Structure formats: C-alpha cells, structure tokens
Amino acid sequence: MPKPGKDDYKAKAFRPISLTSFLLKGLEKVVDRYLLRDGPLLDLPIHPRRHAFQAGKSTESTLHQLVNRIEKALEAGQYALGVFFDIQGAFDNTPLVSVRRALKDHKVSFAVQQWISALLDQRKVGVQVGSIYIHVKTQCGLPYGGGLSPTLWSLVADSLLKWLSKRGVFAQGFADDGVILIIGKVMYTLCEIMQRMLHGVEK
C-alpha cells in the first residue's frame, strides 16, 4: 500500500500489509484480548505513559499530559527541555529476540510465547510487480495489519519508557514516537542529563 504524502516509487514509499486468513486474524484477537491484556498485562501492565493502542488513551491524552507539565514548569519560572524522537521503521525492524524478551519480562505463558514466536518467525512475504515475483522468508519485523502487532510493539517499546522513568525523567510514548522532558532551573544541568538520556535511548 502506498504511504500517504509520498510522491515517489521507492520501496520505502510503500507499506507491506499482511493479508492473512480470517481465522488467523480472529485467533490473534483472542490471544491479544484473553491471553495478554486480560492475563499477564493485568499484573504487569504496559507503562501508563504509553498512549497508543491503549483503551481510553489517544493523541489528545498524550498532548494534554505533556503540555500540562510544560505549563506548570513555566509558571514556576523553570526551564522545560524536551526532545522528541521517532523510531524509524519500528514495525519493520523489530527483532524477534526483542519480542521474546518482552513477552518473557511480562510473564506471558511459555505456550503463548512459543506460538507468537512461530507466528513471526515462520512468515513468508511475496511481492509481484508486473511479471516479476519475489518470495522471501522474513528475518524480523511485525506484520502490518496483524491483530497482535500493536500490542507486541507496545511491549517491546515499554522497556524504554521504564528505563527512562527509573532515571527520574518524564517520558512518553505514542506508537513509534516518544518524548523526553526534563524540568529544572539550571539549563546547563538539564542539557547534561538530557545527553545521558539520549545515549541510553540510542543503545
């Protein structure tokens, strides 16, 4: 499918959509709802400042939470230093090992871990342009249009928000976008802290 706003025909201008059977899509939704969200994610929930793919959260809740913090900082005569980042090709490049680690960290049952691993690891992708057809086995990534993909990406990205929160900074995530906000009175100190956080995000 062509991405909106693209005016060229390079490979990155298109998004691969997974055309799976109705039965598989239904099974993915059942696993997502009953074996993840209503199971282990009740005991070990996704970070509260991850706003995408979560019930009752949206771009509005993300912006409201962020702007509210900035306004309070300005009212108190403080600086608010923010860095916004986008994880390029997040769904396309997610390593299977990261998905496995996230499922294990959230105490998902071993059988469900194995099923999800097989679902991702044994995919094949076909592309046809005119008379040319290419058929390859996937090496990484989460399928676009997959019923489990949003939850799996949230679980993988969750570790980044938790890492930032443990270091005492305010961080938010929305899909493959994120923001780090640091508030204080001395700009030089804020810049030093932010640089350390960015090195950690890069790793």
Short mmCIF file of C-alpha atoms in Angstrom, two decimals:
data_model
loop_
_atom_site.label_atom_id
_atom_site.label_comp_id
_atom_site.label_asym_id
_atom_site.label_seq_id
_atom_site.Cartn_x
_atom_site.Cartn_y
_atom_site.Cartn_z
CA MET A 1 0.00 0.00 0.00
CA PRO A 2 1.39 3.48 -0.84
CA LYS A 3 2.09 5.62 2.24
CA PRO A 4 0.22 8.96 2.36
CA GLY A 5 2.20 12.01 1.28
CA LYS A 6 4.78 10.09 -0.78
CA ASP A 7 5.32 11.22 -4.35
CA ASP A 8 7.97 8.73 -5.45
CA TYR A 9 8.01 4.99 -6.15
CA LYS A 10 10.93 3.87 -3.96
CA ALA A 11 10.45 0.82 -1.73
CA LYS A 12 10.11 2.96 1.42
CA ALA A 13 7.13 4.78 -0.13
CA PHE A 14 5.05 1.62 0.31
CA ARG A 15 3.83 -0.26 3.38
CA PRO A 16 3.54 -4.05 3.25
CA ILE A 17 0.15 -5.24 4.50
CA SER A 18 -0.26 -8.78 5.85
CA LEU A 19 -3.16 -10.50 4.14
CA THR A 20 -3.82 -13.37 6.50
CA SER A 21 -6.89 -15.57 6.78
CA PHE A 22 -9.98 -14.52 8.70
CA LEU A 23 -9.42 -17.43 11.12
CA LEU A 24 -5.85 -16.32 11.92
CA LYS A 25 -6.90 -12.69 12.43
CA GLY A 26 -9.63 -13.89 14.80
CA LEU A 27 -7.19 -16.10 16.69
CA GLU A 28 -4.73 -13.18 17.04
CA LYS A 29 -7.50 -11.03 18.54
CA VAL A 30 -8.41 -13.79 21.01
CA VAL A 31 -4.76 -14.19 22.08
CA ASP A 32 -4.39 -10.40 22.38
CA ARG A 33 -7.52 -9.97 24.48
CA TYR A 34 -7.64 -13.05 26.69
CA LEU A 35 -4.06 -14.35 26.88
CA LEU A 36 -2.28 -10.97 27.04
CA ARG A 37 -4.46 -7.98 28.03
CA ASP A 38 -6.80 -9.86 30.39
CA GLY A 39 -3.97 -12.09 31.61
CA PRO A 40 -0.35 -11.16 32.37
CA LEU A 41 -0.81 -7.49 31.40
CA LEU A 42 -3.22 -7.05 34.31
CA ASP A 43 -0.45 -7.99 36.76
CA LEU A 44 2.42 -6.36 34.82
CA PRO A 45 0.72 -3.59 32.81
CA ILE A 46 2.22 -1.56 30.00
CA HIS A 47 3.73 1.74 31.20
CA PRO A 48 0.96 4.28 31.99
CA ARG A 49 2.62 6.92 29.79
CA ARG A 50 2.41 4.74 26.66
CA HIS A 51 -0.64 6.20 24.95
CA ALA A 52 -1.00 4.31 21.64
CA PHE A 53 -3.06 1.12 21.31
CA GLN A 54 -4.43 1.53 24.86
CA ALA A 55 -8.10 1.84 25.81
CA GLY A 56 -9.06 5.37 26.83
CA LYS A 57 -5.83 6.91 25.52
CA SER A 58 -5.15 8.90 22.37
CA THR A 59 -3.08 11.72 20.89
CA GLU A 60 -5.21 14.11 22.96
CA SER A 61 -4.35 12.42 26.26
CA THR A 62 -0.68 12.42 25.25
CA LEU A 63 -0.61 16.13 24.42
CA HIS A 64 -2.66 17.10 27.46
CA GLN A 65 -0.28 15.30 29.84
CA LEU A 66 2.80 16.84 28.19
CA VAL A 67 1.50 20.42 27.82
CA ASN A 68 0.26 20.40 31.42
CA ARG A 69 3.79 19.64 32.69
CA ILE A 70 5.36 22.31 30.49
CA GLU A 71 2.85 24.96 31.61
CA LYS A 72 3.46 24.17 35.29
CA ALA A 73 7.21 24.46 34.76
CA LEU A 74 6.89 27.86 33.06
CA GLU A 75 4.54 29.13 35.79
CA ALA A 76 7.18 28.15 38.38
CA GLY A 77 9.91 30.01 36.48
CA GLN A 78 11.69 26.82 35.41
CA TYR A 79 13.07 25.57 32.12
CA ALA A 80 11.42 22.69 30.29
CA LEU A 81 13.82 20.91 27.94
CA GLY A 82 12.16 18.41 25.61
CA VAL A 83 13.46 16.08 22.91
CA PHE A 84 11.03 14.40 20.52
CA PHE A 85 12.13 11.28 18.68
CA ASP A 86 10.77 8.86 16.11
CA ILE A 87 11.91 5.24 15.86
CA GLN A 88 12.41 4.75 12.13
CA GLY A 89 10.90 1.57 10.70
CA ALA A 90 9.79 0.43 14.15
CA PHE A 91 7.38 -2.29 12.98
CA ASP A 92 9.63 -3.35 10.08
CA ASN A 93 12.83 -3.70 12.11
CA THR A 94 11.69 -5.12 15.46
CA PRO A 95 13.96 -8.12 16.16
CA LEU A 96 12.26 -11.35 17.17
CA VAL A 97 14.63 -11.62 20.13
CA SER A 98 13.21 -8.31 21.46
CA VAL A 99 9.66 -9.63 21.18
CA ARG A 100 10.63 -12.84 23.01
CA ARG A 101 12.35 -10.86 25.77
CA ALA A 102 9.32 -8.56 26.20
CA LEU A 103 6.92 -11.50 26.43
CA LYS A 104 9.15 -13.20 28.99
CA ASP A 105 9.53 -9.98 31.03
CA HIS A 106 5.73 -9.66 31.20
CA LYS A 107 5.40 -13.29 32.37
CA VAL A 108 3.39 -14.43 29.34
CA SER A 109 2.86 -18.20 29.45
CA PHE A 110 5.52 -20.27 27.68
CA ALA A 111 2.99 -21.82 25.28
CA VAL A 112 1.77 -18.39 24.14
CA GLN A 113 5.39 -17.19 23.79
CA GLN A 114 6.15 -20.17 21.56
CA TRP A 115 3.02 -19.63 19.44
CA ILE A 116 3.78 -15.93 18.90
CA SER A 117 7.44 -16.73 18.09
CA ALA A 118 6.37 -19.29 15.48
CA LEU A 119 3.81 -16.85 14.03
CA LEU A 120 6.51 -14.21 13.50
CA ASP A 121 9.46 -16.45 12.65
CA GLN A 122 7.78 -18.59 10.00
CA ARG A 123 6.33 -15.80 7.85
CA LYS A 124 6.97 -15.55 4.13
CA VAL A 125 6.49 -12.39 2.08
CA GLY A 126 5.69 -12.23 -1.62
CA VAL A 127 5.90 -9.18 -3.89
CA GLN A 128 4.78 -9.06 -7.50
CA VAL A 129 5.48 -6.19 -9.90
CA GLY A 130 4.37 -6.99 -13.42
CA SER A 131 5.80 -10.39 -14.32
CA ILE A 132 8.46 -10.30 -11.57
CA TYR A 133 7.65 -12.18 -8.35
CA ILE A 134 9.88 -12.26 -5.26
CA HIS A 135 9.23 -14.65 -2.35
CA VAL A 136 11.34 -14.36 0.84
CA LYS A 137 11.31 -15.55 4.45
CA THR A 138 11.16 -12.67 6.93
CA GLN A 139 14.12 -12.04 9.23
CA CYS A 140 12.49 -9.55 11.63
CA GLY A 141 9.58 -7.18 11.99
CA LEU A 142 5.93 -7.21 13.00
CA PRO A 143 3.28 -7.66 10.29
CA TYR A 144 1.27 -4.54 9.39
CA GLY A 145 -2.39 -5.33 9.83
CA GLY A 146 -1.65 -8.15 12.28
CA GLY A 147 -4.02 -8.35 15.23
CA LEU A 148 -1.15 -8.81 17.70
CA SER A 149 1.34 -6.34 16.22
CA PRO A 150 0.28 -3.18 18.13
CA THR A 151 0.41 -4.98 21.49
CA LEU A 152 3.73 -6.67 20.69
CA TRP A 153 5.31 -3.35 19.67
CA SER A 154 3.96 -1.73 22.86
CA LEU A 155 5.57 -4.50 24.93
CA VAL A 156 8.92 -4.06 23.17
CA ALA A 157 8.89 -0.24 23.45
CA ASP A 158 7.67 -0.47 27.07
CA SER A 159 11.18 -1.30 28.28
CA LEU A 160 12.46 2.06 27.00
CA LEU A 161 9.84 4.05 28.93
CA LYS A 162 10.53 2.05 32.07
CA TRP A 163 14.29 2.62 31.70
CA LEU A 164 13.78 6.39 31.35
CA SER A 165 11.32 6.56 34.26
CA LYS A 166 13.78 4.75 36.56
CA ARG A 167 16.25 7.57 35.85
CA GLY A 168 13.79 10.16 37.12
CA VAL A 169 12.86 11.82 33.84
CA PHE A 170 9.42 12.29 32.34
CA ALA A 171 8.98 10.26 29.14
CA GLN A 172 6.02 9.41 26.95
CA GLY A 173 5.46 7.08 24.04
CA PHE A 174 2.91 7.06 21.25
CA ALA A 175 3.27 4.25 18.69
CA ASP A 176 6.84 4.70 17.39
CA ASP A 177 7.20 8.29 18.64
CA GLY A 178 8.49 9.41 22.01
CA VAL A 179 9.39 12.45 24.07
CA ILE A 180 11.73 13.07 26.99
CA LEU A 181 11.01 16.14 29.13
CA ILE A 182 13.37 17.43 31.82
CA ILE A 183 12.43 20.33 34.08
CA GLY A 184 14.70 22.43 36.28
CA LYS A 185 16.25 25.82 36.97
CA VAL A 186 19.76 25.34 35.51
CA MET A 187 19.80 24.84 31.74
CA TYR A 188 23.38 23.52 31.66
CA THR A 189 22.45 20.71 34.08
CA LEU A 190 19.31 19.89 32.08
CA CYS A 191 21.39 19.58 28.90
CA GLU A 192 23.88 17.25 30.61
CA ILE A 193 21.08 15.00 31.90
CA MET A 194 19.36 15.00 28.51
CA GLN A 195 22.57 13.99 26.74
CA ARG A 196 22.93 10.99 29.06
CA MET A 197 19.32 10.01 28.42
CA LEU A 198 19.79 10.25 24.63
CA HIS A 199 22.84 7.99 24.78
CA GLY A 200 20.69 5.47 26.65
CA VAL A 201 17.82 5.76 24.11
CA GLU A 202 20.28 5.18 21.28
CA LYS A 203 21.57 1.98 22.92
#
